[in-house]
CSV table of C-alpha atoms in Angstrom, one decimal:
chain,number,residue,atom,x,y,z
A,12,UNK,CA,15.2,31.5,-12.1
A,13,UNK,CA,11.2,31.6,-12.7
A,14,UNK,CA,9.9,29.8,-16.4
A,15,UNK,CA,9.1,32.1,-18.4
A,16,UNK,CA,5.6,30.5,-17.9
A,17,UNK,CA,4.9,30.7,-14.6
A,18,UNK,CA,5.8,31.3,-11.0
A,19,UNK,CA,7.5,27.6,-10.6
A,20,UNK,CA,11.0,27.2,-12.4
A,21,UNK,CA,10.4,23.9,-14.8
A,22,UNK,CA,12.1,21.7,-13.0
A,23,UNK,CA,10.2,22.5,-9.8
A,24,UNK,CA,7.1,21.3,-12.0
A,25,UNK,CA,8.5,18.8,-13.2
A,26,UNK,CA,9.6,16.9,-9.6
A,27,UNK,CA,5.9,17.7,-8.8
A,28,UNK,CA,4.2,15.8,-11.5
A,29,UNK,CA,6.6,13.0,-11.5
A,30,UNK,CA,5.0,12.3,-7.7
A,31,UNK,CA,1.8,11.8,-9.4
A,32,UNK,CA,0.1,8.7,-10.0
A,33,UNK,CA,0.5,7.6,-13.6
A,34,UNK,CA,-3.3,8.4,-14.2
A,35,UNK,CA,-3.2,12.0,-13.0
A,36,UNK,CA,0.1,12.7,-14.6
A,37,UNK,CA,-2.3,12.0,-17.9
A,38,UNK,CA,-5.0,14.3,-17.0
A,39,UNK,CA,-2.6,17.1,-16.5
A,40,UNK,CA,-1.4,16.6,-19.9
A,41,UNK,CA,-4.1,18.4,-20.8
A,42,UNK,CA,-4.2,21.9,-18.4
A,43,UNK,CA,-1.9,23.4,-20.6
A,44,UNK,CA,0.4,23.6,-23.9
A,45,UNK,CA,3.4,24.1,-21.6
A,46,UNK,CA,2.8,21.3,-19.4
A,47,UNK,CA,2.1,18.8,-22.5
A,48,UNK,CA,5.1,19.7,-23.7
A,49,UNK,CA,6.8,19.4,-20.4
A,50,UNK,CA,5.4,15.6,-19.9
A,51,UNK,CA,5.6,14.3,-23.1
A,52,UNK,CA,9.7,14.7,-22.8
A,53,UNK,CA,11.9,12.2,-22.2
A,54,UNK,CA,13.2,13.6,-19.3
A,55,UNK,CA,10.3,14.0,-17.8
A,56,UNK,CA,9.5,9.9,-18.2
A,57,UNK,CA,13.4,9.3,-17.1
A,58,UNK,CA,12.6,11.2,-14.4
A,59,UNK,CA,9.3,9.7,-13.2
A,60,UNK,CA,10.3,6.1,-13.9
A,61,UNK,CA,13.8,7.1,-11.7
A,62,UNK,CA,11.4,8.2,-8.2
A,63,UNK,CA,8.7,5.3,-9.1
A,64,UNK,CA,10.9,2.4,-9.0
A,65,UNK,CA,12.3,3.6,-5.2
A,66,UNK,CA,8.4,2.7,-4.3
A,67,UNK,CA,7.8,-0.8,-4.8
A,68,UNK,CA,4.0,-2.0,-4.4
A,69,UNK,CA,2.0,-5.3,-4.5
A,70,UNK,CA,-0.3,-6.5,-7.6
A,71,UNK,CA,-2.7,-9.0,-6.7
A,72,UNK,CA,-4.5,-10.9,-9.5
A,73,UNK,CA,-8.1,-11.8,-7.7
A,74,UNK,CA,-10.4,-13.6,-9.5
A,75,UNK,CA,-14.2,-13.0,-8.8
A,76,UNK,CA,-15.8,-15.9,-7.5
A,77,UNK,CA,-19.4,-15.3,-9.6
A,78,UNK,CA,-17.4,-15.2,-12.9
A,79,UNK,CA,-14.6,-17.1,-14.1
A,80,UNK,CA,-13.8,-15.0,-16.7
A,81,UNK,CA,-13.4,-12.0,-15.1
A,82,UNK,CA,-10.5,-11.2,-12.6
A,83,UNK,CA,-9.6,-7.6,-11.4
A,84,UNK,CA,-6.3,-6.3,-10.6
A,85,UNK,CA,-5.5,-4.5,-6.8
A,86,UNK,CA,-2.5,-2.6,-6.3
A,87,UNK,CA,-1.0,-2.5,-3.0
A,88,UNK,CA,1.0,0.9,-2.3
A,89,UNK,CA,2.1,1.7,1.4
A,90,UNK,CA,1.9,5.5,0.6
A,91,UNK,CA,-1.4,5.6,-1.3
A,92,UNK,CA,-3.4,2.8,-0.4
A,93,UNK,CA,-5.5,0.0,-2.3
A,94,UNK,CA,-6.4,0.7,-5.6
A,95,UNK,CA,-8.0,-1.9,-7.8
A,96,UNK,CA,-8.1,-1.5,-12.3
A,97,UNK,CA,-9.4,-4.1,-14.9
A,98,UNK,CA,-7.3,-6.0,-17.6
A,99,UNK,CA,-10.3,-5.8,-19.7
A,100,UNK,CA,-8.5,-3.6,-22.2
A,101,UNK,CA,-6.7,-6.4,-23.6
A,102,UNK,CA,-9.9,-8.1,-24.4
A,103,UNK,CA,-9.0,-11.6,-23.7
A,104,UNK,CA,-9.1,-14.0,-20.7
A,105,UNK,CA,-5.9,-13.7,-19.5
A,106,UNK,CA,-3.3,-14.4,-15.8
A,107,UNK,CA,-0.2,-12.5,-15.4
A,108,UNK,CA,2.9,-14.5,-15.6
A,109,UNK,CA,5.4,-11.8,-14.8
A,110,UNK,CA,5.9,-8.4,-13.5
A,111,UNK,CA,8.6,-5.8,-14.5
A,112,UNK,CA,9.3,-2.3,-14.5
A,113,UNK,CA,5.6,-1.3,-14.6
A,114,UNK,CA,4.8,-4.2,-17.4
A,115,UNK,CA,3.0,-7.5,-16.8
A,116,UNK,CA,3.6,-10.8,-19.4
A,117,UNK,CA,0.3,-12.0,-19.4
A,118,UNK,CA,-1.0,-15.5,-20.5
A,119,UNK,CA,-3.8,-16.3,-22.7
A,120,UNK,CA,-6.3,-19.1,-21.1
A,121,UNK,CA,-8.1,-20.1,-23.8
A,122,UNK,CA,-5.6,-20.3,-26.5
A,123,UNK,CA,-2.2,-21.5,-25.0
A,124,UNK,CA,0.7,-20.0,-26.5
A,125,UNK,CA,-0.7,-16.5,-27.1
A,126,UNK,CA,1.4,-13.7,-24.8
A,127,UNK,CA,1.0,-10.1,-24.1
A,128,UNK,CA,2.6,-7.4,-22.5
A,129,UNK,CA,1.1,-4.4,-21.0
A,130,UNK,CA,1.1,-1.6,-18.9
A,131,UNK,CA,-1.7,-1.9,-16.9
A,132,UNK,CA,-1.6,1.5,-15.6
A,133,UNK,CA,-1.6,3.6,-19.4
A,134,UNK,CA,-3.9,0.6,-20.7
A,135,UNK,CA,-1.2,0.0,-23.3
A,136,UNK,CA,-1.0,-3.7,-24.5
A,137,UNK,CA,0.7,-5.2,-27.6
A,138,UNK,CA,0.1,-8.7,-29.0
A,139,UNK,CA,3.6,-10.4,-28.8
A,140,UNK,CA,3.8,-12.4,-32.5
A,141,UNK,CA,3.6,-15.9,-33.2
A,142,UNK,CA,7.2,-17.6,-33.3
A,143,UNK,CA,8.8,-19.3,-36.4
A,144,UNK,CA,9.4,-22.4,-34.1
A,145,UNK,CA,6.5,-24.1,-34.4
A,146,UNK,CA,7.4,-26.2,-30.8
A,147,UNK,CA,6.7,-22.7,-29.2
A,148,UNK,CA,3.2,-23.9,-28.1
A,149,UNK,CA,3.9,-27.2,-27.1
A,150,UNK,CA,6.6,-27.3,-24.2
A,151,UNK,CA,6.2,-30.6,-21.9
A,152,UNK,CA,4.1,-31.3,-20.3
A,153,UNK,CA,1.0,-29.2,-20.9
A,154,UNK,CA,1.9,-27.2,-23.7
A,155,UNK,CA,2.8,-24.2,-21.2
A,156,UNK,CA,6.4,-22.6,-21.1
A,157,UNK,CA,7.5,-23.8,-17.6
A,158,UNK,CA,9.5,-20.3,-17.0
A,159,UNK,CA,8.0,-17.4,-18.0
A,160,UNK,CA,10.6,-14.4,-17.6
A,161,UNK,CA,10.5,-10.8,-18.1
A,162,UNK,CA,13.2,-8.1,-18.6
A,163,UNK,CA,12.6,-4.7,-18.9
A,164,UNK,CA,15.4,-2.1,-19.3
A,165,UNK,CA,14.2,1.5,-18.1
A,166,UNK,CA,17.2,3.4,-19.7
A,167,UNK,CA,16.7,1.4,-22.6
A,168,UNK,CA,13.4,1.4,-23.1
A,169,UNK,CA,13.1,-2.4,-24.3
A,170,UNK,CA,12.2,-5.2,-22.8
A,171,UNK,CA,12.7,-8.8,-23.5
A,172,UNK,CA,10.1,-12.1,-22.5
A,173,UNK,CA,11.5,-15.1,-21.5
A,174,UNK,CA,9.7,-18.8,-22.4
A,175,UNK,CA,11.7,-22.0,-21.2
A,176,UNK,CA,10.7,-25.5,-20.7
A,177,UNK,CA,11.3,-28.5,-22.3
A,178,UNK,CA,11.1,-29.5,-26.0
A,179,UNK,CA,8.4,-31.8,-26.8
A,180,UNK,CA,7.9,-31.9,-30.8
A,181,UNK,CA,4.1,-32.9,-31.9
A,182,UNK,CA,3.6,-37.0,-31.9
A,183,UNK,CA,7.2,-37.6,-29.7
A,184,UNK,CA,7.9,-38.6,-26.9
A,185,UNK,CA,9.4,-35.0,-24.7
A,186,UNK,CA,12.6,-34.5,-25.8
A,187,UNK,CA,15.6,-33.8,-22.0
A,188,UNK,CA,16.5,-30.4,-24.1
A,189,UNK,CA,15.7,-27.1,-22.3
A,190,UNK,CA,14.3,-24.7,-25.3
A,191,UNK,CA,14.6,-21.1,-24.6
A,192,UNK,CA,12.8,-18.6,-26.8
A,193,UNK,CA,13.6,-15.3,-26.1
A,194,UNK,CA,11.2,-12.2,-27.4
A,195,UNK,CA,13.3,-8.3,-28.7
A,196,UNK,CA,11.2,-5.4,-28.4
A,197,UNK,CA,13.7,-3.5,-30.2
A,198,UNK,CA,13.3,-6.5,-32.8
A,199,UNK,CA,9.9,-7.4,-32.9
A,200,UNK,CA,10.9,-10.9,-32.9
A,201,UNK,CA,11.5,-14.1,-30.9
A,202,UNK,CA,14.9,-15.9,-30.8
A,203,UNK,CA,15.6,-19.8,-30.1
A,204,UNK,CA,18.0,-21.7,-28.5
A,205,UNK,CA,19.0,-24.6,-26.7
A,206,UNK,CA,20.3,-25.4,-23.0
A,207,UNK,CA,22.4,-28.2,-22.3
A,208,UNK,CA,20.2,-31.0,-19.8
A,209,UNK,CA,20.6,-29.6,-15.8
A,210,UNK,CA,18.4,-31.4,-13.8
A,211,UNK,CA,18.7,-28.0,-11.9
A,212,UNK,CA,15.8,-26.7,-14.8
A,213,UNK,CA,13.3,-29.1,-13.6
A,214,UNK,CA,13.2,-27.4,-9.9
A,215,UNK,CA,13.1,-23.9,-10.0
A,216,UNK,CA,10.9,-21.8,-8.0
A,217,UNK,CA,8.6,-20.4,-11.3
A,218,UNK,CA,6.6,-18.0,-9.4
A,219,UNK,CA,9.4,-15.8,-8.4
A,220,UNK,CA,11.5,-13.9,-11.0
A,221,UNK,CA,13.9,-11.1,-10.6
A,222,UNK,CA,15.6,-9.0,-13.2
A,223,UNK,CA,19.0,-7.6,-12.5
A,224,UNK,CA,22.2,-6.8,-14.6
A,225,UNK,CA,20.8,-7.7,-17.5
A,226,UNK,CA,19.5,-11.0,-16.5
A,227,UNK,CA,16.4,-13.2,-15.3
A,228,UNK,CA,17.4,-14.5,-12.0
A,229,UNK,CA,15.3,-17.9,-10.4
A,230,UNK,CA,15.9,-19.4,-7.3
A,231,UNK,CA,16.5,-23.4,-7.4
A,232,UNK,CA,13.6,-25.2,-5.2
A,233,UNK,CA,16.4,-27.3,-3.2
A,234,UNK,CA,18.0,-23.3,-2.3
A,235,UNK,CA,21.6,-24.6,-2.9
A,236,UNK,CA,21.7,-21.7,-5.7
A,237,UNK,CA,20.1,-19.7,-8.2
A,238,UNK,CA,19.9,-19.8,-11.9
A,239,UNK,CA,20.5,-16.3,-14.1
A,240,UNK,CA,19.7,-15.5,-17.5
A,241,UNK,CA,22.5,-13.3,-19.4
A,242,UNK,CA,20.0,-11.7,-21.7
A,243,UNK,CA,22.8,-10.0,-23.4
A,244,UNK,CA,24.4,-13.3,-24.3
A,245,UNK,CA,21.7,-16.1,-23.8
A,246,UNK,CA,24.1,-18.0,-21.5
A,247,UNK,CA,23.0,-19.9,-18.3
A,248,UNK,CA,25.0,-19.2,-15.0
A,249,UNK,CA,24.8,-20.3,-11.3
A,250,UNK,CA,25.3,-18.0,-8.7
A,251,UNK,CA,25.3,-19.0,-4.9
A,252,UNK,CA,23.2,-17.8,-1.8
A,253,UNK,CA,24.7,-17.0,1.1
A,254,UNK,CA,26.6,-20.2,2.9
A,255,UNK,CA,24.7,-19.4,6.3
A,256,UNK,CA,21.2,-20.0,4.4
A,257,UNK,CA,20.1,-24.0,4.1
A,258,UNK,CA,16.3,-25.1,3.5
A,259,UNK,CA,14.4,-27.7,5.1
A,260,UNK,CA,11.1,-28.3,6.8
A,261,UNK,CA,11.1,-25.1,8.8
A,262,UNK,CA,13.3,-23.0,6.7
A,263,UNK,CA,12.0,-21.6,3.3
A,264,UNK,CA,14.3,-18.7,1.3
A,265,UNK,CA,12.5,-16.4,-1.4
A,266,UNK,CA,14.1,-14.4,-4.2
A,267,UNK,CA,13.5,-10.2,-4.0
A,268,UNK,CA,14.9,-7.1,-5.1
A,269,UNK,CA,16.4,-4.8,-2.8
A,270,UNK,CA,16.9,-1.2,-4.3
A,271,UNK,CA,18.4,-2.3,-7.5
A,272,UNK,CA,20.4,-5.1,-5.8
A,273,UNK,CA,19.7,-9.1,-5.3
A,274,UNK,CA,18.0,-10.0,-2.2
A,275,UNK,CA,16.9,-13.3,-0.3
A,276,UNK,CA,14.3,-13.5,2.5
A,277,UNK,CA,15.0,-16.8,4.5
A,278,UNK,CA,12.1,-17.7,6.9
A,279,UNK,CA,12.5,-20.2,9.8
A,280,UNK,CA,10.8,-20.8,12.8
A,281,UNK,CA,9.9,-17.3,14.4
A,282,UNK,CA,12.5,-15.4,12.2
A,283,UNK,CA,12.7,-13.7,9.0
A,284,UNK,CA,16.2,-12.8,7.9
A,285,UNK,CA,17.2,-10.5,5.1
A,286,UNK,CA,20.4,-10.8,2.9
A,287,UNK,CA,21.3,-8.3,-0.1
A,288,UNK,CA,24.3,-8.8,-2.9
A,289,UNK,CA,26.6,-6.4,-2.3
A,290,UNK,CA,28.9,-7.4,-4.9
A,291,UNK,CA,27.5,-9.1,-8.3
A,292,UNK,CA,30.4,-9.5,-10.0
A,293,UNK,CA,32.3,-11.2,-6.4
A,294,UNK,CA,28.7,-12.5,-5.1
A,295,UNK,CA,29.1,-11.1,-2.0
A,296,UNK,CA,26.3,-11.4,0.4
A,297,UNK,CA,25.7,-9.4,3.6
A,298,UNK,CA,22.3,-10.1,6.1
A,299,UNK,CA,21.0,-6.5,6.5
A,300,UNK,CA,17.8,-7.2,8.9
A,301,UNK,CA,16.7,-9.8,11.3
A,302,UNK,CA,13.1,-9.4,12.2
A,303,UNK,CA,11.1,-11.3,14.7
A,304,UNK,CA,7.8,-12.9,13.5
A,305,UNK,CA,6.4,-13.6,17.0
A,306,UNK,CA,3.8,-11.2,17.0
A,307,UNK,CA,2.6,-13.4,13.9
A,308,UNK,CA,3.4,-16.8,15.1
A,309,UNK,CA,-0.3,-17.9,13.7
A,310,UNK,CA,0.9,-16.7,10.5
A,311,UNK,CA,4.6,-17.7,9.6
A,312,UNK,CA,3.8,-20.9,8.5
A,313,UNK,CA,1.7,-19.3,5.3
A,314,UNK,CA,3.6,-16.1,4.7
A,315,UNK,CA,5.5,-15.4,1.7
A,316,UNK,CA,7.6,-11.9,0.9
A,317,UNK,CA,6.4,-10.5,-2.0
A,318,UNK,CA,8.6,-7.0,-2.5
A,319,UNK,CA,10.6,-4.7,-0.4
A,320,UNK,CA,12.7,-1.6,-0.5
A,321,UNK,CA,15.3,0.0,2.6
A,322,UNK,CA,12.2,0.5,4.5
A,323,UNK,CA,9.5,-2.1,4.4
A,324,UNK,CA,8.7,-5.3,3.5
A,325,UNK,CA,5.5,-6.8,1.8
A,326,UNK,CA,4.6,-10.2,3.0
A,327,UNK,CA,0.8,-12.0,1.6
A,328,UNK,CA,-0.4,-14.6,3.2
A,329,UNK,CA,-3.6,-17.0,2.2
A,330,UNK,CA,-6.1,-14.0,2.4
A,331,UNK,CA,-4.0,-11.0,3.4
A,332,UNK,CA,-1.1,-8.5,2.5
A,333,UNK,CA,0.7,-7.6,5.0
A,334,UNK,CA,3.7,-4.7,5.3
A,335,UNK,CA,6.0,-5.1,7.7
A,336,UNK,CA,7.8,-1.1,8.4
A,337,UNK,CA,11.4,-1.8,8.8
A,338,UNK,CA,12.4,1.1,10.9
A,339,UNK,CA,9.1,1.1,13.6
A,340,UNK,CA,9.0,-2.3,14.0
A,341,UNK,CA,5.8,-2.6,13.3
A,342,UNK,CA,3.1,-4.5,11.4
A,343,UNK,CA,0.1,-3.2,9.6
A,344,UNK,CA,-2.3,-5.2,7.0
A,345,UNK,CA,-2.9,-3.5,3.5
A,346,UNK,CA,-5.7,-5.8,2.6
A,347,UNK,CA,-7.3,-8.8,2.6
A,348,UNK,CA,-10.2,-11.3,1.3
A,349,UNK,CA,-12.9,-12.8,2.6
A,350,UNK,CA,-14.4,-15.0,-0.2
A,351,UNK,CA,-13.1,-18.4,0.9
A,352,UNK,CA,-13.0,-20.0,-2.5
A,353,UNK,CA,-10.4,-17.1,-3.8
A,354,UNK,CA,-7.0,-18.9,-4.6
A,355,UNK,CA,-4.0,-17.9,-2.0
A,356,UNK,CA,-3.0,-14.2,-2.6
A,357,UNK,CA,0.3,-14.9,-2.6
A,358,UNK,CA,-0.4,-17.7,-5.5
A,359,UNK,CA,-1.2,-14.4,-7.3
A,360,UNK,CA,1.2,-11.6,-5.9
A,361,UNK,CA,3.7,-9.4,-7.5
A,362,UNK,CA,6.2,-7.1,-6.9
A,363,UNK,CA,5.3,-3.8,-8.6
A,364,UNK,CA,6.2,-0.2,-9.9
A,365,UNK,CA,4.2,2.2,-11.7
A,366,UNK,CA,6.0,3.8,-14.3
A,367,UNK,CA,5.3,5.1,-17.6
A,368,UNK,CA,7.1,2.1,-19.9
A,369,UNK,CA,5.6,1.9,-23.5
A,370,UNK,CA,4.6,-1.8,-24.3
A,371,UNK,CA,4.9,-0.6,-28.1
């Protein structure tokens, strides 16, 4: 049946704009009554966040070299290309600390213990508030949460921020207590508590962070496990990585998302092996690729996987992004550097969607 407004049914229009960039789907907000009224539903934001989060991309956080206080943003998309934006809406000096669902956690640097979170994409950004727990800015041993963790719940449409580390109270010695604060959207306020001493906190890989099921998932630096976050019930858990994967010299695993499921990437000499979580609840764990890495034997000693989906895998090394297509076989670079003083890219890498989440 044709809308009463046009040739197009609705929902023809509506799987049309929900291919759009984020940008575009803005600007056709305003062509006509009908179509305002189209995008401005909530279906019409279930449904783009639903198709956006089947095409993971790459954010890169480059500084430029003549200015330390500036840094730009590039986006990494194996269907549209490179695309680079500007935090500079949030007006403050700030680095990205996590990535989810379309929303960044960013960092002040100049004024430690200040967060935000954004959408980069709509230029949204709130000002998360100052906690009641004073300790909040002083976590051991530079005043810096060790974990920074972000959650953010599409269906929902709340997120939560995550702040670990240990306790270190002002004019004491640090205190062996892991303090979590955790930040409610839906609340609009921070919640505290305490973690029991695991010497398993003090070697977790910080720069990788994945949100599934309702928790904030880190992988342990010696691989033996990973640690989750139950947002739901603030509870710490363990949960183990397949027994075929060890880590040594010549064998490094990484934490990834896999179409909604847990993933590790193991890497070892001229092989890069994938596994995926079948079954959370039974952690079951099934290898669903091995991929050669011969053709960039130069390379595997400096390549980290950033993000994947069923199809391909994004890899960054020191100055590039690579993207490895799954079903081809082949290898093709997205982009890459040339400034030589510019911090490894995958120091700065994240895994990526573009969807229309409200920060606010």
């Amino acid at each position: 049946m044709n809308s009463p407004y046009g040739v197009f049914p609705d929902e023809v229009i509506l799987q049309i704009l929900a291919r759009l960039p984020v940008k575009s789907v803005f600007k056709t907000k305003v062509v006509c009554k009908v179509w305002y009224k189209l995008i401005s539903d909530k279906y019409f934001t279930n449904l783009y966040n639903e198709l956006s989060v089947k095409n993971p991309m790459v954010l890169v956080q480059v500084s430029e070299p003549s200015s330390e206080s500036r840094s730009s943003l590039i986006c990494i998309d194996n269907l549209k290309g490179v695309s680079e934006f500007s935090l500079d809406f949030v007006k403050d000096r700030v680095k990205v600390r996590a990535c989810c669902n379309g929303l960044l956690c960013l960092s002040s640097i100049p004024d430690k213990g200040v967060y935000y979170v954004c959408n980069p994409l709509t230029r949204e950004y709130k000002l998360l508030p100052k906690s009641r727990e004073r300790p909040i800015t002083r976590f051991h041993p530079d005043g810096e949460a060790s974990l920074v963790g972000l959650g953010c719940d599409l269906m929902k449409q709340k997120y939560n921020v995550v702040l670990a580390g240990y306790h270190r109270s002002f004019g004491h010695r640090p205190e062996r207590t892991f303090i979590c604060m955790v930040y409610d959207s839906e609340l609009n306020k921070w919640r505290k508590f305490v973690s029991l001493q695991d010497d398993q906190f003090t070697h977790m890989n910080k720069n990788q962070v994945v949100f599934i099921n309702g928790g904030l998932h880190w992988l342990t630096d010696s691989c033996s496990c990973m640690l989750v976050l139950d947002l739901g019930t603030d509870v710490w858990r363990k949960i183990q990585l397949p027994h075929e994967i060890s880590c040594g010299v010549r064998s490094r695993v990484y934490l990834l998302e896999l179409d909604g499921r847990l993933s590790v990437i193991q890497i070892y000499e001229a092989w890069m092996v994938i596994w995926v979580m079948e079954d959370y609840e039974k952690e079951e764990w099934r290898m669903v690729d091995k991929v050669s890495l011969r053709c960039i034997r130069g390379m595997v000693p400096g390549i980290f996987p950033i993000s994947q989906n069923d199809n391909y895998v994004y890899l960054a090394t020191h100055k590039q992004v690579l993207v490895y297509q799954r079903n081809s076989r082949v290898w093709k670079e997205m982009f890459s550097v040339k400034d030589s003083s510019t911090l490894p890219l995958w120091f700065s890498a994240h895994a990526f969607r573009s969807t229309l989440f409200s920060c606010h």
